[in-house]
Amino acid sequence: MHKMVDNVGPLYQKIKDHILQRIADGDWPAGSRVPSENELVKLFKVSRMTTNRALRELTDEGVLMRVAGVGTFVAEVKAHSHPLEIHNIADEIHGRGHDYSAKVLILEEVRAGAETASWMEINKGESVFHSRIVHFEQGRPIQLEDRFVNPEVAPGYMAQDFSRTTPYEYLMSMAPLLKAEHVVKAVMPDGATRQHLDMDENEPCLLVERRTWSGDRVVTIARLWHPGSRYELSGKFRP
Amino acid sequence: MHKMVDNVGPLYQKIKDHILQRIADGDWPAGSRVPSENELVKLFKVSRMTTNRALRELTDEGVLMRVAGVGTFVAEVKAHSHPLEIHNIADEIHGRGHDYSAKVLILEEVRAGAETASWMEINKGESVFHSRIVHFEQGRPIQLEDRFVNPEVAPGYMAQDFSRTTPYEYLMSMAPLLKAEHVVKAVMPDGATRQHLDMDENEPCLLVERRTWSGDRVVTIARLWHPGSRYELSGKFRP
DNA sequence: CAGTGGTCTAGACCACGTT
DNA sequence: ACGTGGTCTAGACCACTGG
């Protein structure tokens, strides 16, 4: 499955897209050398400042790694995310030039238990949607997403194909996500979680619990398990 | 006295530092207009490509906001605190109304190894300060802090009593901390770390790695280990 | 030595929004 | 019309690395 490379936009963006596409296709694995600035100048018939910007931005984004006097290489990427932003795991993975896929384990309508009802600020026994999805990066599981959704906000949730569209994309299209609350923990996974995430015996999980509001209603609560060896949260801030 | 030699480094970095300093000093509040590219060209006597790069990078980092045909403005400050903005563990514990104490395990001057030098952006073998401190909440260990400090920025570091003042408080008094980078991971502790933090056998650590800059120099790098069962990061925000 | 990335210049054309 | 940012060119000098 090849993504279409956009033919419009700035030249440096075309060069970035081309490199991301080659990485995603597996032509340029991690550690391999990418064309030098001068080689890209000849390939794309642009000035060196333009190829420099493309390579520099991909380096700032963590996709490439550069060594002056040596060359530019595809970075050994460790998954990372900015906890400040509500992220679309699919966009995050595509942004690294990697292949994304998903597997739906559960998609059902259930009655809220006491704890779930409390978190979603609804009454116990009310109907809620429940999904459990494994997200894959380059074929390796990177996130187990367990989610409850308020049916009043997203009535069409059960009819979505979440192997093609992420819950985030659908929920964003249904309601503006105005407020979120998150908790980050380090925990040991249970057996099923460890198996779904293809984790080693003594490996911890980075667990993100997130609650999202639109207006004064809880739209969704999510528990996102990540393998500690393959996922980290990162961010830059001004104190 | 430590002399700040700021006539080193790329020109675009000097322009970025100048703008960050003016924002930090309160001269340019959120929403205020910053000089245009052409105005900065005259001020710094550089080409427009150089001022463009400085403003573009600050925009990519979320510091500024640009509108073509209008101007460049200081971005609105995020209203809600972020879990990773918690710098001072003592304030955090006092904020919970709990008792805080600390135990200094290591306070020494060492020569930077290859990895430390790389992270601190200095040369291998140069002198750096190294400290390792356990922080206690209500008498229970809550954080093991392993830190390297740039001696040029904080020459008096070795003379501090870190059972009374946290490293963060001292460093903040020595240099304006203009930028920070964080990575959060879930890892298993080694034996010594587990003992210092009084953790169970199969318990993971929440590890925060933080790198802090003042201008274009790395002031300090810190690795903060927390027992997974007793510590979590949490926060609210508006997208 | 030749090649690499890192930076910088002094121009240029364009789309856009304000005046 | 004018100033703004957005992009791009065709050079240039430098520090560094490899053979």
XYZ file of C-alpha atoms (C1' of nucleotides) in Angstrom:
516
model
C 0.000 0.000 0.000
C 1.666 3.182 -1.179
C 0.678 6.595 -0.010
C 0.410 9.244 -2.699
C 3.116 11.842 -2.369
C 1.576 15.272 -2.569
C 2.576 17.083 -5.732
C 1.866 20.537 -4.382
C 3.538 22.599 -1.733
C 7.054 23.828 -1.044
C 10.039 22.117 -2.629
C 11.605 21.273 0.723
C 8.353 19.529 1.686
C 8.455 17.407 -1.476
C 11.987 16.326 -0.561
C 10.892 15.532 3.013
C 7.924 13.537 1.706
C 10.147 11.624 -0.688
C 12.547 10.645 2.094
C 9.729 9.706 4.484
C 8.159 7.599 1.740
C 11.398 5.722 1.059
C 11.820 5.035 4.785
C 8.196 3.900 5.099
C 8.600 1.594 2.112
C 11.599 -0.027 3.753
C 14.008 1.101 1.037
C 16.075 2.976 3.617
C 16.187 1.041 6.904
C 17.380 2.571 10.173
C 21.099 3.308 10.061
C 21.292 3.471 6.290
C 22.762 6.458 4.533
C 20.503 8.932 2.768
C 21.662 11.047 -0.196
C 23.873 13.998 0.672
C 22.687 17.560 0.250
C 24.604 17.917 -3.018
C 23.206 14.640 -4.372
C 19.666 15.812 -3.592
C 20.469 19.124 -5.322
C 21.112 17.214 -8.550
C 18.167 14.820 -8.062
C 15.553 17.503 -7.420
C 17.235 20.350 -9.342
C 17.003 22.745 -6.388
C 19.519 24.845 -4.510
C 21.525 23.434 -1.627
C 19.724 25.658 0.906
C 16.504 23.854 0.009
C 17.887 20.344 0.472
C 19.590 21.552 3.668
C 16.279 22.698 5.081
C 14.573 19.400 4.257
C 17.318 17.331 5.893
C 17.650 19.676 8.852
C 13.937 19.619 9.639
C 13.782 15.834 9.418
C 16.761 15.765 11.800
C 15.015 18.113 14.243
C 11.983 15.828 14.052
C 14.126 12.838 14.981
C 13.763 11.042 11.643
C 17.372 11.488 10.521
C 20.756 11.758 12.215
C 23.564 13.876 10.777
C 27.321 13.821 11.322
C 29.310 16.704 9.849
C 31.993 15.420 7.500
C 30.408 11.974 7.303
C 26.819 12.007 6.100
C 23.140 11.773 6.923
C 21.542 8.562 8.182
C 18.110 7.201 9.042
C 17.796 7.484 12.831
C 17.199 4.546 15.126
C 13.813 5.814 16.167
C 12.399 5.129 19.564
C 8.737 5.911 19.712
C 7.978 9.107 21.523
C 5.040 11.380 22.080
C 4.234 14.794 23.476
C 1.956 14.208 26.460
C 0.743 17.799 26.272
C -1.143 17.115 23.099
C -3.901 14.670 22.464
C -2.182 12.578 19.901
C -3.348 10.528 17.026
C -1.161 7.462 17.221
C -1.507 6.924 13.481
C -0.266 10.432 12.645
C 2.578 10.030 15.107
C 3.747 6.818 13.444
C 3.315 8.167 9.922
C 5.327 11.228 10.970
C 8.257 8.938 11.644
C 7.971 7.565 8.139
C 6.761 4.239 9.486
C 3.929 1.923 8.547
C 0.818 1.987 10.758
C -1.803 -0.707 11.253
C -4.380 -1.620 13.872
C -6.244 -4.669 15.118
C -9.629 -4.383 16.814
C -9.954 -6.800 19.743
C -13.228 -5.563 21.216
C -15.980 -3.254 19.976
C -19.111 -3.528 22.070
C -21.894 -1.738 23.905
C -21.946 -2.427 27.648
C -23.547 -1.130 30.813
C -21.224 1.026 32.864
C -19.899 -0.489 36.062
C -19.511 1.589 39.189
C -15.928 2.612 38.508
C -16.413 3.382 34.814
C -19.586 5.337 35.534
C -17.757 7.404 38.126
C -14.927 8.245 35.763
C -17.309 9.127 32.939
C -19.558 11.136 35.250
C -22.670 9.157 34.304
C -25.006 6.851 36.241
C -24.103 3.247 36.920
C -25.836 0.912 34.473
C -26.060 3.446 31.649
C -24.983 2.270 28.215
C -21.424 3.035 27.080
C -19.338 1.986 24.090
C -16.201 -0.013 24.800
C -13.319 -0.686 22.410
C -9.947 -2.367 22.719
C -7.484 -1.891 19.886
C -3.833 -2.790 19.360
C -1.848 -0.256 17.319
C 1.170 -1.442 15.324
C 4.260 0.424 14.107
C 6.141 -1.382 11.344
C 4.212 -4.505 12.312
C 5.240 -4.392 15.991
C 2.619 -3.601 18.646
C 3.250 -0.190 20.211
C 0.019 0.607 22.060
C -2.900 -1.277 23.587
C -5.828 1.132 23.757
C -8.747 0.367 26.063
C -11.463 3.003 25.705
C -14.933 3.876 26.912
C -16.993 6.364 24.913
C -20.075 8.402 25.774
C -22.796 7.292 23.302
C -24.569 10.647 23.449
C -21.539 12.421 22.038
C -20.517 9.804 19.488
C -23.594 7.759 18.553
C -21.979 6.312 15.420
C -18.963 4.906 17.275
C -19.991 1.256 16.920
C -20.267 1.527 13.120
C -16.698 2.726 12.568
C -13.936 0.599 11.072
C -11.118 1.248 13.518
C -8.631 -0.706 11.464
C -8.848 2.208 9.024
C -9.721 5.199 11.221
C -8.463 5.735 14.771
C -10.972 6.478 17.536
C -9.224 9.834 17.963
C -9.984 10.843 14.376
C -13.636 9.857 14.688
C -14.145 11.503 18.086
C -12.466 14.710 16.898
C -14.909 14.822 13.989
C -17.866 14.451 16.339
C -17.006 16.913 19.108
C -14.403 19.565 19.889
C -12.124 18.181 22.562
C -11.815 21.123 24.920
C -10.216 19.710 28.031
C -8.198 16.661 28.963
C -6.718 15.150 32.060
C -3.979 12.593 32.043
C -1.996 10.415 34.398
C 1.274 8.705 33.494
C 2.381 5.619 35.406
C 4.912 2.826 35.242
C 3.219 -0.531 35.866
C 3.727 -4.236 35.231
C 1.306 -5.558 32.598
C -0.981 -8.523 33.168
C -0.480 -11.619 31.047
C -2.933 -10.728 28.305
C -1.551 -7.212 27.931
C 1.995 -8.517 27.754
C 1.021 -10.950 25.026
C -0.865 -8.376 22.972
C 2.136 -6.018 23.133
C 4.693 -8.775 22.473
C 6.652 -7.890 25.596
C 9.389 -9.678 27.519
C 8.771 -11.335 30.867
C 10.203 -8.644 33.166
C 9.369 -5.576 31.069
C 7.262 -2.743 32.503
C 4.526 -0.764 30.749
C 4.280 2.985 30.377
C 0.591 3.558 31.074
C -1.205 6.763 30.085
C -4.720 7.267 31.427
C -6.617 10.042 29.720
C -10.027 11.610 30.243
C -11.364 14.038 27.661
C -14.203 16.547 27.910
C -16.264 18.442 25.358
C -18.062 21.191 27.183
C -19.020 19.761 30.553
C -19.468 16.183 29.368
C -16.872 13.441 29.485
C -16.460 12.259 25.905
C -14.122 9.360 26.508
C -11.730 7.737 28.924
C -8.780 5.755 27.659
C -6.064 3.586 29.118
C -3.061 3.371 26.811
C -0.495 0.674 27.563
C 2.910 0.913 25.880
C 5.893 -1.434 26.045
C 8.528 0.301 28.189
C 11.351 -0.808 25.940
C 9.860 0.665 22.785
C 7.936 3.772 23.846
C 8.697 6.982 25.674
C 7.066 10.347 26.201
C 9.060 13.457 25.424
C 8.553 17.159 25.288
C 10.276 20.499 25.219
C 9.223 23.368 27.414
C 10.117 26.817 28.558
C 10.170 27.058 32.340
C 33.039 35.307 38.612
C 31.769 33.410 35.613
C 31.937 35.429 32.456
C 29.212 34.757 29.937
C 30.887 34.817 26.525
C 27.887 35.158 24.260
C 29.798 36.107 21.124
C 30.033 32.433 20.185
C 27.651 30.240 18.244
C 25.543 30.720 15.139
C 23.986 34.103 14.430
C 20.466 32.686 14.280
C 20.993 31.277 17.788
C 21.978 34.680 19.126
C 18.775 36.133 17.697
C 16.741 33.308 19.240
C 18.421 33.833 22.619
C 17.789 37.573 22.434
C 14.083 37.041 21.803
C 13.789 34.347 24.500
C 15.524 36.627 26.992
C 13.200 39.537 26.232
C 10.202 37.240 26.700
C 11.638 35.821 29.933
C 12.290 39.343 31.239
C 8.677 40.275 30.600
C 9.533 42.905 28.027
C 7.472 41.112 25.419
C 4.312 39.613 26.995
C 2.169 36.989 25.284
C 0.387 38.428 22.281
C 2.811 41.280 21.766
C 4.435 41.865 18.432
C 8.090 41.003 17.927
C 10.292 42.801 15.387
C 9.745 41.794 11.764
C 12.382 39.924 9.801
C 13.524 43.108 8.081
C 13.746 44.994 11.382
C 15.909 42.240 12.846
C 18.065 42.372 9.708
C 18.905 45.994 10.525
C 19.265 45.368 14.280
C 21.653 42.425 13.993
C 23.200 43.329 10.636
C 22.535 39.888 9.160
C 20.753 38.659 6.053
C 17.043 38.066 6.030
C 17.490 34.290 5.672
C 19.172 34.303 9.070
C 16.417 36.222 10.858
C 13.879 34.061 9.052
C 15.476 30.911 10.429
C 15.505 32.272 13.980
C 11.834 33.265 13.870
C 10.787 30.096 12.058
C 12.479 27.810 14.581
C 10.968 29.668 17.531
C 7.598 29.285 15.828
C 8.140 25.557 15.344
C 9.016 25.339 19.040
C 5.739 27.021 19.977
C 7.316 30.218 21.321
C 6.063 32.520 18.575
C 3.076 32.665 16.256
C 3.285 34.074 12.743
C 0.655 35.396 10.347
C 1.740 36.058 6.795
C 1.105 39.645 5.814
C 0.572 40.687 9.440
C 3.541 39.939 11.686
C 5.101 37.736 14.338
C 3.776 37.565 17.889
C 4.627 35.976 21.223
C 2.485 32.852 21.585
C -0.128 32.677 24.328
C 1.116 30.981 27.453
C -0.340 27.584 28.231
C -2.838 28.155 31.029
C -2.545 24.785 32.693
C 0.561 23.328 34.227
C 2.114 20.280 32.776
C 3.312 17.353 34.864
C 6.782 17.692 33.435
C 6.980 21.309 34.520
C 7.391 20.125 38.080
C 11.034 20.966 38.620
C 11.341 21.212 42.375
C 10.450 18.035 44.191
C 10.509 19.841 47.547
C 7.822 22.306 46.456
C 5.731 19.471 45.080
C 5.871 17.551 48.386
C 5.268 20.648 50.496
C 2.326 21.432 48.228
C 0.742 18.180 49.355
C 1.212 19.257 52.974
C 3.779 16.519 53.501
C 7.166 16.478 55.146
C 10.205 16.684 52.863
C 13.750 15.563 53.518
C 16.785 14.620 51.446
C 19.913 12.528 51.738
C 23.025 13.283 49.692
C 24.675 10.098 48.445
C 27.262 11.611 46.089
C 28.611 15.123 45.536
C 31.780 15.103 43.475
C 33.713 16.615 40.598
C 34.458 14.143 37.813
C 35.690 14.099 34.246
C 32.894 13.658 31.724
C 32.687 10.287 30.014
C 31.805 10.019 26.352
C 28.070 9.679 26.888
C 27.774 12.392 29.527
C 29.883 14.769 27.433
C 27.649 14.163 24.439
C 24.477 14.891 26.409
C 25.979 18.012 27.973
C 27.391 19.187 24.650
C 30.931 19.515 26.051
C 34.199 17.729 25.308
C 34.966 14.313 26.752
C 37.252 14.580 29.781
C 36.123 18.051 30.780
C 35.284 18.569 34.431
C 31.645 18.291 35.502
C 29.879 18.228 38.865
C 27.976 15.078 39.767
C 25.416 14.623 42.525
C 23.130 11.804 43.614
C 20.390 12.602 46.093
C 17.450 10.655 47.515
C 14.337 12.738 48.184
C 11.886 11.595 50.873
C 8.186 12.308 51.330
C 6.937 11.601 54.854
C 10.122 9.615 55.427
C 9.595 7.319 52.421
C 11.937 7.633 49.417
C 10.087 9.092 46.423
C 12.844 10.109 44.008
C 16.449 9.183 43.291
C 18.063 12.133 41.509
C 21.275 11.608 39.546
C 22.540 14.872 38.109
C 25.444 16.311 36.128
C 26.044 20.075 36.195
C 28.062 22.405 33.958
C 30.695 23.993 36.247
C 30.939 27.137 34.128
C 27.316 27.945 34.806
C 27.191 26.917 38.485
C 30.734 27.174 39.923
C 29.506 27.109 43.522
C 27.573 23.837 43.125
C 29.972 21.735 45.206
C 29.664 24.048 48.219
C 25.895 23.751 48.539
C 24.089 21.812 51.259
C 21.582 19.822 49.267
C 19.899 18.421 52.341
C 18.559 21.974 52.809
C 18.349 23.376 49.255
C 17.442 21.386 46.162
C 19.770 21.510 43.139
C 16.952 23.039 41.139
C 16.658 26.009 43.505
C 20.383 26.662 43.370
C 20.626 26.320 39.589
C 17.669 28.631 39.034
C 19.451 31.283 41.091
C 22.574 31.003 38.962
C 21.214 31.070 35.418
C 17.938 31.712 33.590
C 16.639 28.328 32.489
C 15.315 29.110 29.032
C 14.628 25.668 27.634
C 14.090 22.154 28.917
C 13.705 18.775 27.282
C 12.056 15.810 28.967
C 11.786 12.110 28.316
C 9.577 9.819 30.402
C 10.168 6.078 30.406
C 9.088 2.975 32.277
C 12.132 0.884 33.236
C 13.189 -1.752 35.720
C 15.618 -0.387 38.358
C 18.995 -1.912 39.079
C 19.624 -3.354 42.535
C 21.090 -0.229 44.110
C 18.308 1.981 42.818
C 15.677 -0.427 44.093
C 17.266 -0.420 47.549
C 17.580 3.348 47.727
C 13.920 3.719 46.777
C 12.755 0.890 49.067
C 10.979 -0.873 46.217
C 9.544 -4.351 45.847
C 11.214 -7.018 43.745
C 9.069 -6.795 40.607
C 8.237 -3.107 40.708
C 9.049 -0.794 37.772
C 10.425 2.748 37.901
C 8.974 5.834 36.305
C 12.113 7.494 34.929
C 12.222 11.162 33.930
C 15.283 12.361 32.035
C 15.612 16.116 31.851
C 18.065 18.369 30.035
C 18.031 22.101 30.696
C 19.578 24.943 28.696
C 20.446 28.529 29.415
C 21.034 30.172 26.084
C 22.831 27.646 23.920
C 24.622 25.905 26.792
C 23.420 22.814 28.618
C 23.225 23.710 32.304
C 22.378 20.301 33.705
C 21.148 16.842 32.884
C 19.206 14.812 35.428
C 17.844 11.300 35.680
C 14.983 11.060 38.154
C 13.917 7.564 39.224
C 10.564 7.156 40.985
C 8.954 4.014 42.419
C 6.110 3.078 40.069
C 3.802 2.149 42.926
C 4.127 5.472 44.731
C 4.601 8.093 42.017
C 2.704 9.213 38.946
C 2.641 12.261 36.700
C -0.705 13.931 36.208
C -2.110 17.112 34.835
C -4.915 18.881 33.061
C -4.761 21.006 29.967
C -6.759 22.674 27.265
C -5.735 21.805 23.700
C 42.839 15.547 -0.624
C 37.682 15.523 -1.746
C 33.322 15.208 0.377
C 30.328 16.237 4.114
C 27.371 19.080 6.882
C 26.839 24.079 9.227
C 26.274 28.515 8.319
C 25.605 32.848 5.898
C 24.868 36.353 2.163
C 22.351 39.433 -1.074
C 19.495 39.266 -3.801
C 14.578 37.526 -5.808
C 9.397 36.409 -6.601
C 5.115 35.309 -4.537
C 0.594 35.434 -1.685
C -1.392 37.702 1.706
C -3.491 41.385 4.718
C -3.705 46.232 6.009
C -3.901 50.908 4.708
C 0.734 50.599 -2.435
C 3.171 48.733 1.112
C 4.996 45.664 4.565
C 4.548 41.083 6.082
C 5.946 36.288 6.057
C 7.070 31.986 2.742
C 10.052 30.371 -0.292
C 14.022 29.876 -3.305
C 18.513 30.732 -5.734
C 23.547 30.561 -6.593
C 26.932 31.318 -4.814
C 30.403 31.368 -0.463
C 33.557 30.141 3.712
C 34.280 27.129 7.457
C 35.228 22.757 10.397
C 35.281 18.292 10.223
C 35.984 13.446 8.428
C 37.536 10.010 5.490
C 40.934 7.808 2.509
